[in-house]
Coordinates of C-alpha atoms (C1' of nucleotides) in Angstrom, one line a residue:
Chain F
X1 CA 114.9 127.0 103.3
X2 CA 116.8 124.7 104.8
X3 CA 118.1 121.2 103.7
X4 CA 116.2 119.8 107.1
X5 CA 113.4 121.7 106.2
X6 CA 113.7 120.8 102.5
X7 CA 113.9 117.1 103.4
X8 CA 110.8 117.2 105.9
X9 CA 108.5 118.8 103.2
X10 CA 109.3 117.0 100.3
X11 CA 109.2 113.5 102.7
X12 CA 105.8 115.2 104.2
X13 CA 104.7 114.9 100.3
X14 CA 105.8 111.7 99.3
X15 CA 104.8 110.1 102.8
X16 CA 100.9 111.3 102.5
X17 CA 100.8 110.4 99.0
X18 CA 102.7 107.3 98.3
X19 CA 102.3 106.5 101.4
X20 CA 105.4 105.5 104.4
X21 CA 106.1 102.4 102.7
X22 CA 106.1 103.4 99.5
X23 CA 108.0 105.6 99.8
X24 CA 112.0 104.5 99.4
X25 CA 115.0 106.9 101.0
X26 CA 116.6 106.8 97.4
X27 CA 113.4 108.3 95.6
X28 CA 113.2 110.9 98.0
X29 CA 116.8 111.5 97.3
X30 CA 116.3 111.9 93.6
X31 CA 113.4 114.1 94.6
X32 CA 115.5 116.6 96.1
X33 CA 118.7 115.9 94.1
X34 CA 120.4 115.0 97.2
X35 CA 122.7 112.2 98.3
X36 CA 120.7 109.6 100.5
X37 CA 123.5 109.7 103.2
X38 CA 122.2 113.3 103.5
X39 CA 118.5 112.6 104.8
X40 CA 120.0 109.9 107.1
X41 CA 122.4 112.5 108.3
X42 CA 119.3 114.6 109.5
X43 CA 117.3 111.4 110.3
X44 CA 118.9 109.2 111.7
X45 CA 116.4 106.2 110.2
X46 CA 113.0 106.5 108.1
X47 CA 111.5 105.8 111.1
X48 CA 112.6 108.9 112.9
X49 CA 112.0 110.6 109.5
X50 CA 108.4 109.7 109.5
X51 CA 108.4 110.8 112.9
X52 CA 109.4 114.1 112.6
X53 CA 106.8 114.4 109.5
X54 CA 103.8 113.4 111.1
X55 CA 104.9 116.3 114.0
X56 CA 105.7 118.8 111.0
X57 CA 102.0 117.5 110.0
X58 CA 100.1 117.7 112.5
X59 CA 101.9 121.8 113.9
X60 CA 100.7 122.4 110.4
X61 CA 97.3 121.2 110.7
X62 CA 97.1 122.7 114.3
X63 CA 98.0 126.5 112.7
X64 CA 95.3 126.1 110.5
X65 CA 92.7 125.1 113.1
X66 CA 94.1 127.7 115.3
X67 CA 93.9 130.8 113.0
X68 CA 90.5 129.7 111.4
X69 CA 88.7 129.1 115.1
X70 CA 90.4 132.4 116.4
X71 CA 87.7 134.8 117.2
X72 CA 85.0 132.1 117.0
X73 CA 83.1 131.9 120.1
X74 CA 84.2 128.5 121.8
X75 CA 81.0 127.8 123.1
X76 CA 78.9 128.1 119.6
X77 CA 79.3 124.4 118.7
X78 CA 77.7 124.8 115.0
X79 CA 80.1 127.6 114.2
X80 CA 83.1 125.6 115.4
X81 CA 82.6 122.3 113.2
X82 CA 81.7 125.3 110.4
X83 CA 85.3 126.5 111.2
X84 CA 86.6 122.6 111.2
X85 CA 85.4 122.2 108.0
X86 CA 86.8 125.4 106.1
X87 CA 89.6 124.4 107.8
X88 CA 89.9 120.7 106.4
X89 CA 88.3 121.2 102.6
X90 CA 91.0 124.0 102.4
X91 CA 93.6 121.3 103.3
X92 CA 91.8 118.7 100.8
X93 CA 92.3 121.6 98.4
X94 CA 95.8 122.8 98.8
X95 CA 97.7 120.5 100.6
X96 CA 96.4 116.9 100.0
X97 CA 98.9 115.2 101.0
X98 CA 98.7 116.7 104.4
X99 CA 95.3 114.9 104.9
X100 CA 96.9 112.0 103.3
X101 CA 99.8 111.6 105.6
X102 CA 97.3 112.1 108.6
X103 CA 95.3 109.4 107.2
X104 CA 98.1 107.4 107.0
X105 CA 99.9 108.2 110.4
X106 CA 96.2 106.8 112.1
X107 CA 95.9 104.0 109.8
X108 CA 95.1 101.1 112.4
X109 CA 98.3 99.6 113.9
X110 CA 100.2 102.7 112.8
X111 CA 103.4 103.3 114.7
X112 CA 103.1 107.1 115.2
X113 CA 99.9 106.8 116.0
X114 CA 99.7 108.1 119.7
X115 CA 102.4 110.5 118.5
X116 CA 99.9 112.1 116.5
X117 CA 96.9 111.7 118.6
X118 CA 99.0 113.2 121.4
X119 CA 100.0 116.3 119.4
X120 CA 96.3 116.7 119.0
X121 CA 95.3 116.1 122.1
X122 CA 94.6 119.7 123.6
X123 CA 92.5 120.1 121.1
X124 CA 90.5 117.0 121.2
X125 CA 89.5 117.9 125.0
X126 CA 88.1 121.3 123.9
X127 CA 86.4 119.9 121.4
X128 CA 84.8 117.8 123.8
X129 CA 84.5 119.7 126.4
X130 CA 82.9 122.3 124.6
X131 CA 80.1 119.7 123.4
X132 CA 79.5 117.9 126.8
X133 CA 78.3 121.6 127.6
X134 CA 76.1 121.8 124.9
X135 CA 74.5 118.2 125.3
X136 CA 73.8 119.5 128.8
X137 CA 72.4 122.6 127.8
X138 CA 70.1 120.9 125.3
X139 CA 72.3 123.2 123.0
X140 CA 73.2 120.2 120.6
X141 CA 71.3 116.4 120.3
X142 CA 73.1 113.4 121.7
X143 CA 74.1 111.6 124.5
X144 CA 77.8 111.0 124.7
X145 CA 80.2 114.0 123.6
X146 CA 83.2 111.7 122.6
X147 CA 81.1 109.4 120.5
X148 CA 79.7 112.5 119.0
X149 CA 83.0 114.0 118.7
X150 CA 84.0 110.8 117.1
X151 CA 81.0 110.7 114.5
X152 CA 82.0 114.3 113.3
X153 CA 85.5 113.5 112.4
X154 CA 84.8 110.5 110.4
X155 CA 82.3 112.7 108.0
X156 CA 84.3 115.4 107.7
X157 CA 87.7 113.7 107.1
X158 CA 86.1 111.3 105.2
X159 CA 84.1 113.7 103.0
X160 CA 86.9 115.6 102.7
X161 CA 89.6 113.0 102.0
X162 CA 87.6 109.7 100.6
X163 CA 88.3 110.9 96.7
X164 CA 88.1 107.3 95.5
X165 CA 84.8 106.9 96.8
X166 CA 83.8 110.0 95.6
X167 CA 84.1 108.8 92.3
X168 CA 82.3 106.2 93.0
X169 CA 79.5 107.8 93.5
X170 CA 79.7 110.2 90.6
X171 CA 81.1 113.2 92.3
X172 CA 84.1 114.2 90.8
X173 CA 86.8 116.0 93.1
X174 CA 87.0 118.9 91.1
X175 CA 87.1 122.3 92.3
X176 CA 83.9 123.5 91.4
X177 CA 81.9 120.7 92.8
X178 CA 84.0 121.7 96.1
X179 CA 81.5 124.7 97.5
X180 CA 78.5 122.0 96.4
X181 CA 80.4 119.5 98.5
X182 CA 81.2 121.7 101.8
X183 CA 77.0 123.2 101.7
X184 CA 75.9 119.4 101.9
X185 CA 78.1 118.2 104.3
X186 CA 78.0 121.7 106.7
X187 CA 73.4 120.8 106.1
X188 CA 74.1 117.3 107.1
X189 CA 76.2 117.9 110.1
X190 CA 73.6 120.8 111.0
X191 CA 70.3 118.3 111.1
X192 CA 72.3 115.7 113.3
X193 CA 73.5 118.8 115.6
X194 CA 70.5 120.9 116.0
X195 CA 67.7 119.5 118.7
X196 CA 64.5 119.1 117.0
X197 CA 62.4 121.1 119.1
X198 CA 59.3 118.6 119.0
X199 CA 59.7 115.2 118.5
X200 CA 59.3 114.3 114.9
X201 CA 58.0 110.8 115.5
X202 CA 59.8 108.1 113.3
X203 CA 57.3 107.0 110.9
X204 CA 58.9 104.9 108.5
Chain R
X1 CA 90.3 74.8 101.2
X2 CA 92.3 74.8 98.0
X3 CA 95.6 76.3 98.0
X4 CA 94.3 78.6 96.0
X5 CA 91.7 79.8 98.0
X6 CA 94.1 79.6 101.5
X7 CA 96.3 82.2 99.7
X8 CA 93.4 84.6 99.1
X9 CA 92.7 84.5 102.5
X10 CA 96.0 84.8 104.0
X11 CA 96.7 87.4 101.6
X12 CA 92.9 89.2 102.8
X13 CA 94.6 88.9 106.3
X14 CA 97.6 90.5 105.5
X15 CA 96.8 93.3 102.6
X16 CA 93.9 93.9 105.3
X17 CA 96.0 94.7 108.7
X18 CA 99.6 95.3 107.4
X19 CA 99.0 96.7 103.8
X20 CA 100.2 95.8 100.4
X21 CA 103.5 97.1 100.2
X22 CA 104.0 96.3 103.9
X23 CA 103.6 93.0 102.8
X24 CA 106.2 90.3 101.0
X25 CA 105.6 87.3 99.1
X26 CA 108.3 86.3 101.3
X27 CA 106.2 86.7 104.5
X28 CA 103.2 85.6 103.2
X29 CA 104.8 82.0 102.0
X30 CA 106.0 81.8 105.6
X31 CA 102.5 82.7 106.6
X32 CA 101.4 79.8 104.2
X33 CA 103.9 77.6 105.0
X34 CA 104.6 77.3 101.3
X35 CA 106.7 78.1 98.7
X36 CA 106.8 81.4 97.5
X37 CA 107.2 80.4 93.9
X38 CA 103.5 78.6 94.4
X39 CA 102.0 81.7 95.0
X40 CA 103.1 83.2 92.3
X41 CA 101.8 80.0 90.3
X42 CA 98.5 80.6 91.4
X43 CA 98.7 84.7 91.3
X44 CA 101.5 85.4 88.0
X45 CA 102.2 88.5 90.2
X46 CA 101.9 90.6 93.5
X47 CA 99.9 93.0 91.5
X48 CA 97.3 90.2 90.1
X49 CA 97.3 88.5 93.4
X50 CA 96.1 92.4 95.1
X51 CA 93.2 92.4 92.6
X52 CA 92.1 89.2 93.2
X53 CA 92.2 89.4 96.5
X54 CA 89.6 93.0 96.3
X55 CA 87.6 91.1 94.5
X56 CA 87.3 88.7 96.8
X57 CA 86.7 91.2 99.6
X58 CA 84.2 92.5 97.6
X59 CA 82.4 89.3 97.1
X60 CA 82.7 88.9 100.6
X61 CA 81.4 92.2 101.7
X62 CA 78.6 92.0 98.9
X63 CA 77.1 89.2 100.5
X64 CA 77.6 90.2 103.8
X65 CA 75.5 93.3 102.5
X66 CA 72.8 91.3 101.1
X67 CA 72.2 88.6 103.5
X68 CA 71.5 91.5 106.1
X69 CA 69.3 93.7 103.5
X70 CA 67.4 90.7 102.6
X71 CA 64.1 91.5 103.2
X72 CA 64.0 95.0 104.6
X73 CA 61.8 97.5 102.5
X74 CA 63.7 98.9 100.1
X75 CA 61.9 102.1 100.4
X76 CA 62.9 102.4 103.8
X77 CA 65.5 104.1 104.1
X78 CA 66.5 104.2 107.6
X79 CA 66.3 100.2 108.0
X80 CA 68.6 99.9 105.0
X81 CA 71.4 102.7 106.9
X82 CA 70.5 100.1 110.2
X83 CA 71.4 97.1 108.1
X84 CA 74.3 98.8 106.6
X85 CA 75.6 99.7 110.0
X86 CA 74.8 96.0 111.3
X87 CA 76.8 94.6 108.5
X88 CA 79.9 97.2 108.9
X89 CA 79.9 96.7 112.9
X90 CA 79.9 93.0 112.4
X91 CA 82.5 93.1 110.1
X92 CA 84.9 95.4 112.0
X93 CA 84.2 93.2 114.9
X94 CA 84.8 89.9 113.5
X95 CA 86.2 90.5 110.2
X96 CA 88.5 93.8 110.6
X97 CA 91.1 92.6 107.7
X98 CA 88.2 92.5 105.5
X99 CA 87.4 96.7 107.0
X100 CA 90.9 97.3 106.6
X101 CA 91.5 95.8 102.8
X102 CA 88.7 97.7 101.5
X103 CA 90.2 101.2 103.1
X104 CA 93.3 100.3 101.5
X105 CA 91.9 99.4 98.2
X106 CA 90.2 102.6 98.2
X107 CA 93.0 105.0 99.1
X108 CA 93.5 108.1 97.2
X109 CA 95.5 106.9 94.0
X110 CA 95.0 103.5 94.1
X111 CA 94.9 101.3 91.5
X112 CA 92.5 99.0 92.6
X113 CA 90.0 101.6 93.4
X114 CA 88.3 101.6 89.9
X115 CA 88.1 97.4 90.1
X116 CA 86.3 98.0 93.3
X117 CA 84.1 100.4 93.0
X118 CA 82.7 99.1 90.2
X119 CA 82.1 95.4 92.2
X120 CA 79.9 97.8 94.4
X121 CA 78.6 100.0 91.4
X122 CA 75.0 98.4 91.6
X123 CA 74.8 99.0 95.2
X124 CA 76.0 101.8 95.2
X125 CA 73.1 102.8 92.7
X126 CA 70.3 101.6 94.1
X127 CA 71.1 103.2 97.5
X128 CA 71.4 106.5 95.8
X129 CA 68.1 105.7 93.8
X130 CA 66.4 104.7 96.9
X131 CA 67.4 108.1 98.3
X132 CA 66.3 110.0 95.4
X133 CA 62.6 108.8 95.8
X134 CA 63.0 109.6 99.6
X135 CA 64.0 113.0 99.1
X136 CA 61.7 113.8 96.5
X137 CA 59.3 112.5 98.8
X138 CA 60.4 114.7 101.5
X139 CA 60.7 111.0 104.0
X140 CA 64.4 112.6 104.3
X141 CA 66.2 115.5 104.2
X142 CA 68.6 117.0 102.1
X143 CA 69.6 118.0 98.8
X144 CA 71.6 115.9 96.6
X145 CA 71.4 112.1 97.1
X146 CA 74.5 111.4 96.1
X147 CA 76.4 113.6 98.6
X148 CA 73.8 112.5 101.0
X149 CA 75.5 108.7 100.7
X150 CA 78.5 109.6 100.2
X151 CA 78.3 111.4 104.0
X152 CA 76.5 108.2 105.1
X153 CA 79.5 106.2 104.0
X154 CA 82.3 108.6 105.0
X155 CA 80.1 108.4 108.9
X156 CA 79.8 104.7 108.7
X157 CA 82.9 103.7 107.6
X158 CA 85.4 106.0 109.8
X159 CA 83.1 105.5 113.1
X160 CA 84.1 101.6 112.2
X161 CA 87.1 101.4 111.1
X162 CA 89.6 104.9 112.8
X163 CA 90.5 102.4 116.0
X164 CA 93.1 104.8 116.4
X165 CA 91.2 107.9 116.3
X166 CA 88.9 106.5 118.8
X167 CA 91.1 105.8 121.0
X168 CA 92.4 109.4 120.8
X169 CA 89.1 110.2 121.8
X170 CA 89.0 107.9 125.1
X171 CA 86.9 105.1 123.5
X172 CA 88.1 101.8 124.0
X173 CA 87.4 99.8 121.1
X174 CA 86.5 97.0 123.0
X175 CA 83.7 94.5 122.6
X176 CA 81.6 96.5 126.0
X177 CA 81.9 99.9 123.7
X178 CA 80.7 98.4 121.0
X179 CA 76.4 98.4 121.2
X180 CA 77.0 101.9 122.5
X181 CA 78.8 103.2 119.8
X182 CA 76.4 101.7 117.1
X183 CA 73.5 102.9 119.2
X184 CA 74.8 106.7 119.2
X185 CA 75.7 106.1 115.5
X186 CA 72.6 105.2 114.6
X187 CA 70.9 107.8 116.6
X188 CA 73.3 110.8 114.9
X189 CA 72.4 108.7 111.6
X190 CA 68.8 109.0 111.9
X191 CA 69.0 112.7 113.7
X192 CA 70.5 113.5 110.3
X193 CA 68.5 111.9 107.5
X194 CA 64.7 112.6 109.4
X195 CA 63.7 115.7 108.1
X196 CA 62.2 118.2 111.2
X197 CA 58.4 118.5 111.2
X198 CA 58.7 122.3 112.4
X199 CA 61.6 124.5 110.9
X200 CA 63.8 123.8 114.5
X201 CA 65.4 127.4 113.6
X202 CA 69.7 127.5 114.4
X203 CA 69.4 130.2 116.8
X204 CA 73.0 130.0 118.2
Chain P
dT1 C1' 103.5 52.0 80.4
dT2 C1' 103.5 56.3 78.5
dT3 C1' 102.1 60.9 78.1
dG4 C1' 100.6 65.1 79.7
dT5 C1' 98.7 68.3 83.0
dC6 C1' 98.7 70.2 87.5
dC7 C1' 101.1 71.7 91.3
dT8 C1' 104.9 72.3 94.5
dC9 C1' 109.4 72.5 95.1
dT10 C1' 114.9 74.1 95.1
dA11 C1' 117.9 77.2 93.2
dC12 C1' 118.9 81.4 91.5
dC13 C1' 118.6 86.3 89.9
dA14 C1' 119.1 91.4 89.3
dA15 C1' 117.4 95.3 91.5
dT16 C1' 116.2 97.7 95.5
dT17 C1' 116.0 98.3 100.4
dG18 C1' 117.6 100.9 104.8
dG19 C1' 121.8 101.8 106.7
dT20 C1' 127.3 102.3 107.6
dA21 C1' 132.2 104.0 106.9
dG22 C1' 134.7 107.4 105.9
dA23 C1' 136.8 111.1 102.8
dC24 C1' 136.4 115.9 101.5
dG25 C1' 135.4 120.8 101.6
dG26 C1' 133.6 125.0 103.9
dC27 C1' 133.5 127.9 107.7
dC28 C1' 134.2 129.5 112.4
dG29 C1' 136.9 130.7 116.5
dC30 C1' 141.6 130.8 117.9
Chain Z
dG1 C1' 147.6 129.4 109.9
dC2 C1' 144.9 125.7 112.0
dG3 C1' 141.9 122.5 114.7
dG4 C1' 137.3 121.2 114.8
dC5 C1' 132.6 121.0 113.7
dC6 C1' 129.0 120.8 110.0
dG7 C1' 127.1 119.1 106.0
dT8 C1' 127.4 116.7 101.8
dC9 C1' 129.5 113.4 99.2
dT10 C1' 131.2 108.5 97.0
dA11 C1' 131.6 103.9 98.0
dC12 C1' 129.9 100.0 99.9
dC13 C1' 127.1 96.6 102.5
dA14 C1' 124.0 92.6 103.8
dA15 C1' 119.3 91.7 103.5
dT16 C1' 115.2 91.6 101.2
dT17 C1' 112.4 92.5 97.1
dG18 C1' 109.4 90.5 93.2
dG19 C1' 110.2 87.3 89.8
dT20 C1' 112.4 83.3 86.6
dA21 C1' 114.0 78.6 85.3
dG22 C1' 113.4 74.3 85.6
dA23 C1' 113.3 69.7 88.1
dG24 C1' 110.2 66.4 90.0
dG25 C1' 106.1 64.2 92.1
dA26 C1' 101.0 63.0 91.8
dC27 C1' 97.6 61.5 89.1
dA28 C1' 94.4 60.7 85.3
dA29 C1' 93.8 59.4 80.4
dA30 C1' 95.6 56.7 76.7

DNA sequence: TTTGTCCTCTACCAATTGGTAGACGGCCGC
DNA sequence: GCGGCCGTCTACCAATTGGTAGAGGACAAA
């Protein structure tokens, strides 16, 4: 492994964890017993650094999408978010801080933030495009497929990632709570997918 | 507006948008047009000055929360998630600091989150005990109340707070955007917590 | 007037920050 | 052998960090 790649995992750790500006050039040094002057020799500032992590992040994050929706028909909108999912709880399980340096590269006012969202971008149109053919084909409930979109992200992600919260609520973030966790969300998402096929009548 | 009190809110402003460590004592006496060494008067530290100022967000969002619930049926649980949503749109329209401090004191490690949290532990519970009764009641469905609000808050909060996200997404967020994407929320909301009349069948 | 408390101030501090300058060694093509 | 590039290093820097020490003003109680 190289010392590049070295410095861009161990930064991709430290940045989703600590977060960008807690994280200092010398502790990152220590981290991988090398001199400072070395990761600026790569980098030629943290904010290039962070740059070039949130594009290691988000190639990573892609792969994963990529190999878990291969095979999965594009137009089956239920079995897509299924993939999504798997995709992101296996992410919340083994790599953490990859979720946490994508939270922290879209925090609001984050400078790497079209960076990101324009690594992702290919993917955000099929994801829409796929679901403004659904909502036309009364395949999936709603009216407008980027708000939709929108509302799916912020569950999953925030399912997935919100661990604070979670303990807030009295669900610990344990491993075998994790299965528990992925059948609620995967029911909930379902019910505000699937078209009821008569009205249910909101009788509150 | 005691000095006191004007460094809380400055400090809300800035923990809020540009986050605690992205934020001096330095640039918040400049903010303040004060001393630095008055701050720390008031607040014997940055650390001390951070939990004061979540509790005062949570004060703040507290009765935010119950101003709006005031009088809606507690047993109705689809005017409280409206209410909720009111509050939260409100707030990220007018008060996004306020949004923006509570996501950072509830990032994954922090340690804040256990002082917040438990400001919000009673309504946290009686939003999960309201659930209860409507699930055992069948008025809503799913399986666990608890991971049931904890999807209702990871929805809420992301579709209110991820700017950035949505503008990946080709939403503006922009005051014109706004009633439409609380209207689609709410409807994805209530597609997902009324439970179908007639088993709607997820024939892909 | 004196005393004491509250608050803000100037002056200062050691530690840490991101970043620069330049020496030194290894290794490749010549 | 040797010039040149690559990568790592030591040494250093000015600026900024959170925090301390202590002077002095305002004001109320005595």
């Amino acid at each position: 492994m190289s010392t590049r790649q070295r410095i861009l995992a161990t930064a991709l750790e430290s940045f989703g964890t600590t977060g960008v500006d807690g994280t200092s050039l010398d502790a990152l040094a220590r981290d991988l017993d090398l001199a400072k002057q070395s990761i600026l020799y790569h980098f030629n500032s943290k904010q290039i650094l962070f740059q070039a992590v949130v594009d290691e992040a988000a190639s990573e994050f892609i792969a994963e999408l990529d190999s878990e929706v291969d095979g999965v028909d594009p137009n089956d909108v239920l079995a897509q978010v299924e993939s999504a999912v798997r995709v992101v709880f296996r992410l919340a399980l083994q790599r953490p801080a990859l979720l946490g340096l994508l939270r922290e590269a879209s925090r609001p006012g984050s400078s790497v933030a079209v960076q990101l969202t324009g690594r992702l971008s290919h993917h955000i149109d099929a994801a829409q495009g796929a679901l403004e053919h659904a909502l036309s084909d009364g395949r999936v409930a709603g009216t407008n497929a980027r708000l939709l979109l929108f509302s799916l992200y912020s569950t999953i992600m925030g399912v997935a990632t919100e661990v604070e919260v979670m303990r807030a609520m009295g669900v610990e973030p344990s491993l075998r709570t994790l299965a528990e966790r992925r059948t609620e969300l995967l029911r909930f998402l379902e019910a505000a997918l699937v078209p009821q096929t008569i009205s249910a009548g909101v009788t509150s």
